[in-house]
Coordinates of C-alpha atoms in Angstrom, one line a residue:
M1 CA 155.0 125.4 17.5
S2 CA 152.8 126.4 20.4
A3 CA 151.7 123.8 22.9
P4 CA 148.2 122.3 22.4
S5 CA 145.5 123.9 24.4
P6 CA 143.9 121.5 27.0
I7 CA 140.7 123.5 26.8
G8 CA 140.7 123.3 23.0
E9 CA 141.2 119.6 23.1
F10 CA 138.5 119.2 25.7
L11 CA 136.0 121.2 23.7
A12 CA 136.9 119.3 20.5
R13 CA 136.2 116.1 22.4
Q14 CA 132.9 117.4 23.7
V15 CA 131.9 118.5 20.1
R16 CA 132.4 114.9 19.0
L17 CA 130.5 113.6 22.0
R18 CA 127.6 116.0 21.4
R19 CA 127.6 115.7 17.6
G20 CA 124.0 114.6 17.5
D21 CA 122.6 117.6 19.4
L22 CA 124.9 120.0 17.5
V23 CA 123.7 118.6 14.2
V24 CA 120.1 119.0 15.1
A25 CA 120.8 122.6 16.4
A26 CA 122.5 123.4 13.1
A27 CA 119.6 122.0 11.1
A28 CA 117.2 124.0 13.3
G29 CA 119.3 127.1 12.8
V30 CA 119.2 126.7 9.0
T31 CA 115.5 126.2 9.1
T32 CA 115.0 129.4 11.2
A33 CA 117.3 131.5 9.1
A34 CA 115.7 130.3 5.8
A35 CA 112.2 130.6 7.1
T36 CA 112.8 134.1 8.5
T37 CA 114.3 135.3 5.2
L38 CA 111.5 133.8 3.1
L39 CA 108.9 135.0 5.5
L40 CA 110.0 138.6 5.4
G41 CA 110.4 138.6 1.6
L42 CA 107.1 136.9 1.0
S43 CA 105.4 139.4 3.4
G44 CA 106.8 142.3 1.3
W45 CA 105.6 140.7 -1.9
F46 CA 102.2 139.9 -0.5
L47 CA 101.6 143.4 0.9
A48 CA 102.8 145.1 -2.2
G49 CA 100.7 142.8 -4.4
A50 CA 97.6 143.3 -2.3
A51 CA 98.1 147.1 -2.3
I52 CA 98.3 147.1 -6.1
A53 CA 95.3 144.8 -6.4
G54 CA 93.3 147.0 -4.1
S55 CA 94.1 150.1 -6.0
A56 CA 93.2 148.5 -9.3
G57 CA 89.5 148.0 -8.4
A58 CA 87.1 145.3 -7.3
T59 CA 87.8 143.0 -10.2
A60 CA 91.5 142.9 -9.4
V61 CA 90.8 142.3 -5.8
R62 CA 88.5 139.3 -6.6
A63 CA 91.2 137.9 -9.0
F64 CA 94.0 138.3 -6.4
N65 CA 94.9 135.0 -4.8
Y66 CA 95.6 135.8 -1.2
L67 CA 94.9 132.2 0.2
L68 CA 98.1 130.6 -1.0
P69 CA 100.4 133.5 0.2
S70 CA 98.6 133.6 3.5
A71 CA 99.1 129.8 4.0
A72 CA 102.7 130.1 3.0
L73 CA 103.2 133.0 5.5
R74 CA 101.7 131.0 8.3
G75 CA 103.7 127.9 7.4
L76 CA 106.9 129.9 7.4
A77 CA 106.0 131.5 10.7
I78 CA 105.5 128.1 12.3
A79 CA 108.7 126.8 10.8
R80 CA 110.6 129.7 12.1
T81 CA 109.2 129.3 15.6
A82 CA 109.8 125.6 15.7
G83 CA 113.3 126.0 14.3
R84 CA 114.2 128.7 16.8
Y85 CA 113.0 126.6 19.6
G86 CA 114.9 123.5 18.4
E87 CA 118.1 125.5 17.9
R88 CA 117.9 126.9 21.4
L89 CA 117.0 123.6 23.0
F90 CA 119.6 121.4 21.4
S91 CA 122.5 123.9 21.3
H92 CA 122.0 124.7 25.0
R93 CA 121.6 121.0 25.9
A94 CA 124.9 120.3 24.2
A95 CA 126.6 123.2 25.9
F96 CA 125.2 122.4 29.4
R97 CA 126.3 118.8 29.1
A98 CA 129.7 119.8 27.9
L99 CA 130.2 122.3 30.7
A100 CA 128.8 119.8 33.3
A101 CA 131.9 117.7 32.4
L102 CA 134.2 120.7 32.3
R103 CA 133.6 122.1 35.8
P104 CA 134.6 118.9 37.6
A105 CA 137.6 118.6 35.3
L106 CA 138.6 122.1 36.3
F107 CA 138.1 121.4 40.0
A108 CA 140.2 118.3 39.6
G109 CA 142.9 120.3 37.9
L110 CA 142.9 122.9 40.7
A111 CA 143.1 120.1 43.3
A112 CA 145.9 118.3 41.5
A113 CA 148.0 121.4 40.7
P114 CA 151.4 121.8 42.3
P115 CA 151.0 123.5 45.7
A116 CA 152.9 126.5 44.5
N117 CA 150.1 127.1 42.0
S118 CA 147.0 125.8 43.8
L119 CA 147.7 127.3 47.2
A120 CA 148.6 130.7 45.6
L121 CA 145.3 130.9 43.8
S122 CA 142.8 132.8 45.8
S123 CA 139.3 131.6 46.3
G124 CA 137.9 134.6 44.4
E125 CA 140.1 133.9 41.4
A126 CA 139.3 130.2 41.5
S127 CA 135.6 131.1 41.6
A128 CA 136.1 133.5 38.7
R129 CA 137.6 130.7 36.6
L130 CA 135.0 128.1 37.5
V131 CA 132.1 130.5 36.8
Q132 CA 132.7 133.5 34.6
D133 CA 135.4 132.0 32.3
V134 CA 133.3 128.8 31.8
N135 CA 130.2 131.0 31.0
V136 CA 132.2 132.6 28.2
L137 CA 132.9 129.1 26.8
E138 CA 129.2 128.4 27.1
T139 CA 128.3 131.4 24.9
V140 CA 130.8 130.4 22.2
F141 CA 129.6 126.7 22.3
V142 CA 126.0 127.8 21.9
R143 CA 126.9 129.8 18.9
R144 CA 128.4 126.9 17.0
S145 CA 125.4 126.8 14.7
A146 CA 125.8 130.5 13.7
P147 CA 127.8 129.8 10.5
W148 CA 125.2 127.3 9.3
A149 CA 122.4 129.7 10.0
A150 CA 124.3 132.6 8.3
A151 CA 124.9 130.5 5.2
A152 CA 121.2 129.5 5.1
A153 CA 120.1 133.1 5.4
A154 CA 122.5 134.3 2.8
G155 CA 121.6 131.5 0.3
S156 CA 117.8 132.0 0.8
A157 CA 118.1 135.8 0.4
C158 CA 120.3 135.5 -2.7
A159 CA 117.8 133.1 -4.4
V160 CA 114.9 135.3 -3.6
I161 CA 116.6 138.5 -4.7
A162 CA 117.6 136.9 -8.0
L163 CA 113.9 136.7 -8.9
G164 CA 114.0 140.5 -9.2
S165 CA 117.5 140.9 -10.6
V166 CA 120.6 138.7 -10.9
W167 CA 122.8 141.7 -10.5
A168 CA 121.0 142.7 -7.3
A169 CA 121.7 139.2 -6.0
L170 CA 125.4 139.6 -6.8
A171 CA 125.5 143.0 -5.2
F172 CA 123.9 141.5 -2.1
L173 CA 126.6 138.8 -1.9
V174 CA 129.3 141.4 -2.3
G175 CA 127.8 143.7 0.4
L176 CA 127.3 140.7 2.7
A177 CA 130.9 139.5 2.2
A178 CA 132.2 143.0 2.9
Q179 CA 130.1 143.2 6.1
I180 CA 131.4 139.8 7.3
F181 CA 135.0 140.5 6.4
I182 CA 135.1 144.1 7.8
G183 CA 133.0 143.2 10.8
R184 CA 135.2 140.2 11.9
R185 CA 138.4 142.2 11.3
M186 CA 137.1 145.2 13.3
A187 CA 135.8 142.9 16.0
Q188 CA 139.2 141.4 16.5
R189 CA 140.7 144.9 16.8
V190 CA 138.3 146.8 18.9
T191 CA 136.6 144.2 21.2
A192 CA 139.4 141.8 22.0
E193 CA 141.2 144.0 24.5
P194 CA 138.0 145.2 26.3
G195 CA 136.8 141.6 26.5
R196 CA 140.0 140.5 28.2
D197 CA 140.0 143.5 30.5
Q198 CA 136.4 142.8 31.6
L199 CA 137.2 139.2 32.5
R200 CA 140.3 140.3 34.5
A201 CA 138.5 143.1 36.3
A202 CA 135.7 140.7 37.3
G203 CA 138.3 138.3 38.7
R204 CA 139.9 141.1 40.7
L205 CA 136.5 142.1 42.1
K206 CA 135.6 138.6 43.2
D207 CA 139.1 138.1 44.6
G208 CA 138.7 141.3 46.7
L209 CA 135.2 140.4 47.8
G210 CA 136.3 137.0 49.0
A211 CA 139.2 138.4 50.9
Y212 CA 137.3 141.1 52.6
L213 CA 134.3 138.9 53.5
A214 CA 136.7 136.4 55.2
A215 CA 138.2 139.3 57.2
A216 CA 134.8 140.9 58.1
P217 CA 135.2 140.6 61.9
E218 CA 138.6 142.2 61.9
L219 CA 137.4 145.0 59.6
H220 CA 134.6 145.8 61.9
C221 CA 136.8 145.7 65.1
F222 CA 139.4 148.0 63.6
A223 CA 136.8 150.3 61.9
L224 CA 138.2 149.4 58.4
T225 CA 135.0 148.5 56.8
P226 CA 134.7 151.9 54.9
R227 CA 138.2 151.4 53.6
A228 CA 137.4 147.9 52.4
I229 CA 134.2 149.2 50.7
D230 CA 136.3 151.9 48.9
A231 CA 138.7 149.2 47.7
L232 CA 135.9 147.1 46.4
M233 CA 134.3 150.1 44.8
A234 CA 137.5 150.8 43.0
H235 CA 137.5 147.2 41.6
D236 CA 133.8 147.6 40.7
A237 CA 134.6 150.9 38.9
A238 CA 137.4 149.2 36.9
L239 CA 134.9 146.5 35.9
G240 CA 132.4 149.1 34.9
I241 CA 135.0 151.0 32.8
A242 CA 136.0 147.7 31.1
G243 CA 132.3 146.9 30.5
Q244 CA 131.6 150.4 29.1
Q245 CA 134.6 150.1 26.8
R246 CA 133.4 146.8 25.5
S247 CA 129.9 148.2 25.0
D248 CA 131.3 151.2 23.2
A249 CA 133.3 149.0 20.9
E250 CA 130.2 146.8 20.2
A251 CA 128.1 149.9 19.5
M252 CA 130.7 151.2 17.1
L253 CA 130.6 147.8 15.3
A254 CA 126.8 147.8 15.2
L255 CA 126.9 151.3 13.7
L256 CA 129.4 150.1 11.0
Q257 CA 127.3 147.1 10.2
A258 CA 124.2 149.2 10.0
A259 CA 125.9 151.5 7.6
L260 CA 127.1 148.6 5.4
S261 CA 123.7 147.1 5.5
G262 CA 122.1 150.4 4.5
V263 CA 124.5 150.8 1.5
T264 CA 123.8 147.2 0.4
L265 CA 120.0 147.7 0.7
V266 CA 120.2 150.9 -1.4
V267 CA 122.2 149.2 -4.1
V268 CA 119.8 146.2 -4.1
A269 CA 116.8 148.5 -4.2
G270 CA 118.3 150.4 -7.2
L271 CA 119.1 147.3 -9.1
V272 CA 115.6 145.8 -8.7
S273 CA 113.8 149.1 -9.4
Q274 CA 113.0 148.0 -12.9
A275 CA 111.1 144.9 -11.6
S276 CA 107.5 145.0 -10.5
L277 CA 106.8 146.5 -7.1
P278 CA 106.0 143.2 -5.4
L279 CA 109.2 141.7 -6.7
A280 CA 111.2 144.8 -5.6
A281 CA 109.7 144.6 -2.1
L282 CA 110.4 140.9 -2.0
A283 CA 114.1 141.5 -2.9
V284 CA 114.7 144.4 -0.5
L285 CA 113.1 142.7 2.5
A286 CA 114.8 139.4 1.7
A287 CA 118.1 141.3 1.6
L288 CA 117.3 142.8 5.0
A289 CA 116.5 139.4 6.5
G290 CA 119.6 137.9 5.0
M291 CA 121.9 140.5 6.6
E292 CA 120.1 140.0 9.9
G293 CA 120.8 136.3 9.6
V294 CA 124.5 136.8 9.7
A295 CA 124.3 139.0 12.8
G296 CA 124.9 135.9 15.0
L297 CA 128.1 135.2 13.2
L298 CA 129.4 138.7 13.8
R299 CA 128.3 138.6 17.5
A300 CA 130.4 135.4 17.9
A301 CA 133.4 137.3 16.4
Q302 CA 132.9 140.0 19.1
Q303 CA 133.3 137.3 21.8
Q304 CA 136.7 136.2 20.6
G305 CA 138.8 138.4 22.9
A306 CA 137.0 137.2 26.0
Y307 CA 137.0 133.7 24.6
R308 CA 140.8 133.6 24.1
E309 CA 141.4 135.1 27.6
A310 CA 139.1 132.5 29.2
V311 CA 140.8 129.7 27.3
A312 CA 144.2 130.9 28.4
R313 CA 143.1 131.2 32.1
L314 CA 141.4 127.8 32.0
D315 CA 144.3 126.1 30.2
A316 CA 146.5 126.9 33.2
V317 CA 144.0 124.9 35.4
L318 CA 143.2 122.0 33.1
V319 CA 146.8 121.2 32.4
N320 CA 146.9 119.5 35.8
Q321 CA 143.9 117.4 35.1
G322 CA 144.6 113.7 35.0
W323 CA 147.5 114.0 37.5
A324 CA 147.8 110.9 39.6
P325 CA 150.8 109.8 41.7
R326 CA 151.9 106.2 41.5
A327 CA 151.0 103.9 44.4
P328 CA 153.1 104.4 47.6
P329 CA 155.0 101.5 49.0
S330 CA 153.1 99.1 51.1
A331 CA 155.5 99.3 54.0
A332 CA 154.4 102.1 56.3
W333 CA 157.8 103.1 57.6
F334 CA 159.9 106.1 56.7
E335 CA 162.7 108.4 57.9
I336 CA 162.7 112.0 59.0
D337 CA 166.2 113.5 59.4
G338 CA 167.7 110.0 59.9
R339 CA 165.1 108.9 62.5
L340 CA 163.5 105.6 61.4
L341 CA 159.8 105.4 62.2
G342 CA 158.0 102.1 61.9
P343 CA 154.3 101.1 62.3
G344 CA 152.8 102.4 65.5
G345 CA 155.6 104.8 66.2
R346 CA 155.1 108.2 67.8
L347 CA 157.2 111.2 67.0
G348 CA 156.7 114.7 68.5
V349 CA 157.9 117.7 66.5
S350 CA 158.8 120.8 68.4
G351 CA 160.6 124.1 67.8
P352 CA 159.8 127.8 68.0
S353 CA 157.3 129.5 65.7
G354 CA 158.6 129.7 62.2
S355 CA 161.1 126.9 62.6
G356 CA 159.4 124.6 60.1
K357 CA 157.1 122.3 62.2
T358 CA 154.1 122.7 59.9
R359 CA 156.2 122.6 56.8
T360 CA 157.5 119.2 57.9
L361 CA 154.0 117.7 57.8
E362 CA 153.1 119.5 54.6
A363 CA 156.1 118.0 52.9
L364 CA 155.0 114.5 53.9
V365 CA 151.5 114.9 52.5
G366 CA 152.8 116.7 49.4
L367 CA 151.5 120.2 50.0
R368 CA 155.0 121.5 49.4
I369 CA 158.2 120.2 47.8
A370 CA 160.2 118.0 50.2
P371 CA 163.8 119.3 50.8
A372 CA 166.5 117.0 49.6
G373 CA 167.8 114.5 52.2
R374 CA 165.2 115.0 54.9
F375 CA 162.6 112.4 54.1
R376 CA 162.7 108.8 52.9
V377 CA 159.6 106.6 52.5
G378 CA 160.7 102.9 52.2
E379 CA 163.7 103.0 50.0
T380 CA 162.6 106.2 48.1
P381 CA 163.8 109.7 48.9
L382 CA 160.6 111.8 49.1
E383 CA 162.0 114.6 46.9
A384 CA 162.5 112.0 44.1
A385 CA 158.9 110.9 44.1
P386 CA 155.9 112.8 42.6
L387 CA 154.2 115.4 44.8
G388 CA 151.7 113.7 47.0
W389 CA 153.1 110.2 46.3
A390 CA 153.1 109.2 50.0
R391 CA 149.8 110.9 50.8
P392 CA 147.8 107.7 51.2
L393 CA 149.9 106.8 54.2
F394 CA 148.7 109.7 56.2
A395 CA 145.6 111.1 57.8
Y396 CA 146.2 114.9 58.3
A397 CA 144.6 117.3 60.8
P398 CA 146.1 120.7 59.9
Q399 CA 146.7 123.6 62.3
D400 CA 144.2 125.7 60.4
A401 CA 141.0 123.6 60.8
R402 CA 139.1 124.2 57.5
L403 CA 135.5 123.1 57.4
V404 CA 133.1 123.0 54.5
T405 CA 129.8 124.7 54.5
G406 CA 127.4 121.9 55.4
T407 CA 126.5 119.5 58.2
V408 CA 128.6 117.8 60.8
A409 CA 128.2 114.5 58.9
E410 CA 129.2 116.0 55.6
N411 CA 132.4 117.4 57.1
L412 CA 133.3 114.1 58.7
R413 CA 132.6 112.1 55.5
L414 CA 135.2 114.1 53.6
A415 CA 137.7 111.7 55.1
S416 CA 135.6 108.5 54.6
P417 CA 132.6 108.9 52.2
G418 CA 131.3 105.5 53.0
A419 CA 131.5 105.7 56.8
D420 CA 128.2 104.9 58.6
D421 CA 126.8 106.9 61.5
A422 CA 128.4 104.5 64.1
A423 CA 131.8 105.2 62.7
L424 CA 131.2 109.0 62.8
W425 CA 130.1 108.8 66.5
D426 CA 133.2 106.7 67.4
A427 CA 135.5 109.4 65.7
L428 CA 133.6 112.2 67.6
A429 CA 134.0 110.3 70.9
D430 CA 137.8 110.0 70.3
A431 CA 137.9 113.7 69.7
Q432 CA 135.8 114.4 72.8
L433 CA 133.1 116.1 70.7
D434 CA 130.3 113.5 70.7
A435 CA 128.5 115.0 73.7
R436 CA 128.4 118.4 72.1
V437 CA 127.1 117.1 68.8
R438 CA 124.4 115.1 70.5
R439 CA 123.1 118.4 72.0
L440 CA 122.8 120.0 68.6
P441 CA 119.3 120.3 67.2
Q442 CA 119.7 117.6 64.5
G443 CA 122.8 115.8 65.7
L444 CA 125.0 114.7 62.8
A445 CA 122.6 116.4 60.4
T446 CA 123.0 119.8 62.0
W447 CA 124.1 122.6 59.6
I448 CA 127.2 124.3 61.0
G449 CA 127.3 127.3 58.7
D450 CA 129.8 128.8 56.4
G451 CA 133.1 127.3 57.3
G452 CA 131.7 126.0 60.5
E453 CA 131.0 129.4 61.9
M454 CA 128.2 127.9 64.2
L455 CA 131.0 126.2 66.2
S456 CA 133.6 127.6 68.5
G457 CA 137.3 127.6 67.5
G458 CA 138.0 124.6 69.8
E459 CA 135.0 122.7 68.5
R460 CA 136.1 123.3 64.9
R461 CA 139.6 121.9 65.8
R462 CA 138.1 118.8 67.4
L463 CA 135.8 118.2 64.4
S464 CA 138.9 118.4 62.2
L465 CA 140.6 115.9 64.5
A466 CA 137.6 113.5 64.3
R467 CA 137.7 113.8 60.5
A468 CA 141.4 112.7 60.5
Y469 CA 140.5 109.8 62.7
L470 CA 138.0 108.5 60.1
R471 CA 140.6 108.2 57.4
E472 CA 142.1 104.7 57.1
A473 CA 145.8 105.4 57.1
P474 CA 148.7 103.9 59.1
W475 CA 149.9 107.3 60.3
L476 CA 148.2 110.4 61.9
L477 CA 149.7 113.8 61.2
L478 CA 148.4 116.2 63.9
D479 CA 149.4 119.8 63.8
E480 CA 148.7 121.6 67.1
P481 CA 145.8 119.3 67.9
T482 CA 145.0 120.9 71.2
E483 CA 145.5 124.6 70.3
G484 CA 142.7 126.7 71.6
L485 CA 141.5 124.1 74.2
D486 CA 141.5 124.7 77.9
R487 CA 143.7 122.4 80.1
G488 CA 140.8 120.2 81.2
M489 CA 139.6 119.6 77.6
E490 CA 143.2 119.2 76.4
S491 CA 143.9 116.4 78.9
E492 CA 140.7 114.6 77.8
V493 CA 141.6 114.9 74.1
V494 CA 145.1 113.7 74.7
A495 CA 144.0 110.8 76.9
A496 CA 141.5 109.8 74.2
L497 CA 144.1 110.0 71.5
D498 CA 146.4 107.8 73.6
R499 CA 143.7 105.2 73.9
R500 CA 142.9 105.4 70.2
L501 CA 146.5 104.9 69.1
A502 CA 146.9 101.9 71.4
R503 CA 143.6 100.4 70.0
T504 CA 144.2 101.0 66.3
G505 CA 148.0 100.5 66.2
Q506 CA 148.4 103.8 64.1
G507 CA 151.5 105.8 64.3
A508 CA 151.4 109.5 65.0
I509 CA 153.6 112.6 64.2
I510 CA 152.4 115.4 66.5
V511 CA 153.4 119.0 66.1
S512 CA 152.8 121.0 69.2
H513 CA 154.4 123.7 71.4
R514 CA 152.4 122.4 74.4
P515 CA 153.8 119.6 76.6
A516 CA 150.6 117.5 77.0
P517 CA 150.4 116.2 73.3
L518 CA 154.2 115.8 73.2
A519 CA 154.1 113.6 76.3
L520 CA 152.4 110.9 74.1
C521 CA 155.6 110.6 71.9
R522 CA 158.6 108.4 72.5
D523 CA 160.9 110.7 70.5
I524 CA 161.0 114.4 70.0
L525 CA 162.4 116.0 66.9
D526 CA 163.5 119.7 67.3
V527 CA 163.4 121.3 63.9
S528 CA 164.9 124.6 65.0
G529 CA 167.1 125.9 62.2
R530 CA 166.3 123.0 60.0
L531 CA 164.1 125.0 57.5

């Protein structure tokens, strides 16, 4: 038995929550399909009857009742318009509300995934899953009323055709069933693989675009921009080929459906040929409208390949949703390689590049699996606890200072959403960045660009440091906090950090290859050869 699909369960839950909107959308779809079928059939009857009356002379014209058919046509046209509007309104409202709940759940799943999964997922691929894969689900969700509309169209058409010939109605049902059966089977065969390929190709294109945009300065400096463009064009060509193959498959299905529809119409026309001309026109046009009414059902079948691929890709993300580590111990003491660190302790971590300094901090905050025997929090070995279990104990300023696109205040409040402006200025002062921010055009509200590109490398590092200061945690984990700073600024940052630690009573684990930050620490851990 296959494992249940998290996306399937999520959509089923959303269907239950949006039942009211979906029922109204289905009712509106039934109204639209029935009105369309009756409108086209009645139009044929009316035109044929009017033509016969006109050719029969003035007496027949005066006797012909055109008021009631005209009123019926107008009523059906209004019903069709209102039904179509209602179907679009309520089906899309249900879909948008469901997907508004899905995207945060997917983001939570990405954030809660094991580091081996989440950190390996590129930004382009993550974007593809949050955007294009979700859009596929939107299309399928919107089409949930298609079976009801198809049934209404088929039933209305069958009832109208039976006025001209019962055998014609039966032939119509046989032709319609054949069209649905063959169309769905063929759709599964010829559109499933192109649909999957198109989604994957779009993901590769977004992945490549994100990677090359991030490396744009280096590409310019080394004259590699043309090569990057060629690589992106290759991805774009692959996406174009996949899209063309899907379009070809859909065109072939459309041709097949047109052929089946044509055969069905010819048979219906032959069987109603003995009826009067108005009834024959009524039957043939109703049959045409009925087959058009099932087109939405067949188009939904053509989406199944892309839908299954999107579900499989999103299942891998949503499976992590709901992950939550148990509360860490209240005691803020732990061991690293047998060194006991209590509240307010200071430990420096040194070693050559690649020796495992950064990985030591990442293991503590749960960004990688802790090696056995190295870490103990309270009485619990860290490797025996869930990933991220001890994370609330730490405020982390990583070596690679990542900033979000936004303002200074928005970046700072990532660590403390409820912090007021006074707290932000205090953290900036401790990071020796307050004077620089005060000179910005809008102070804390200044936009710092994509990833903080309006700031220098040293300013981005100090903003990341200020962000860590804002988090209420008993320990600071600082990875190369003075990298990229000149000696004068480094000494000011280190002195301010010393004062802050003395004032707050926080402990600190500082990774650095520079002596000034390590001078704050009472103990030095050399991790050379450890990892």
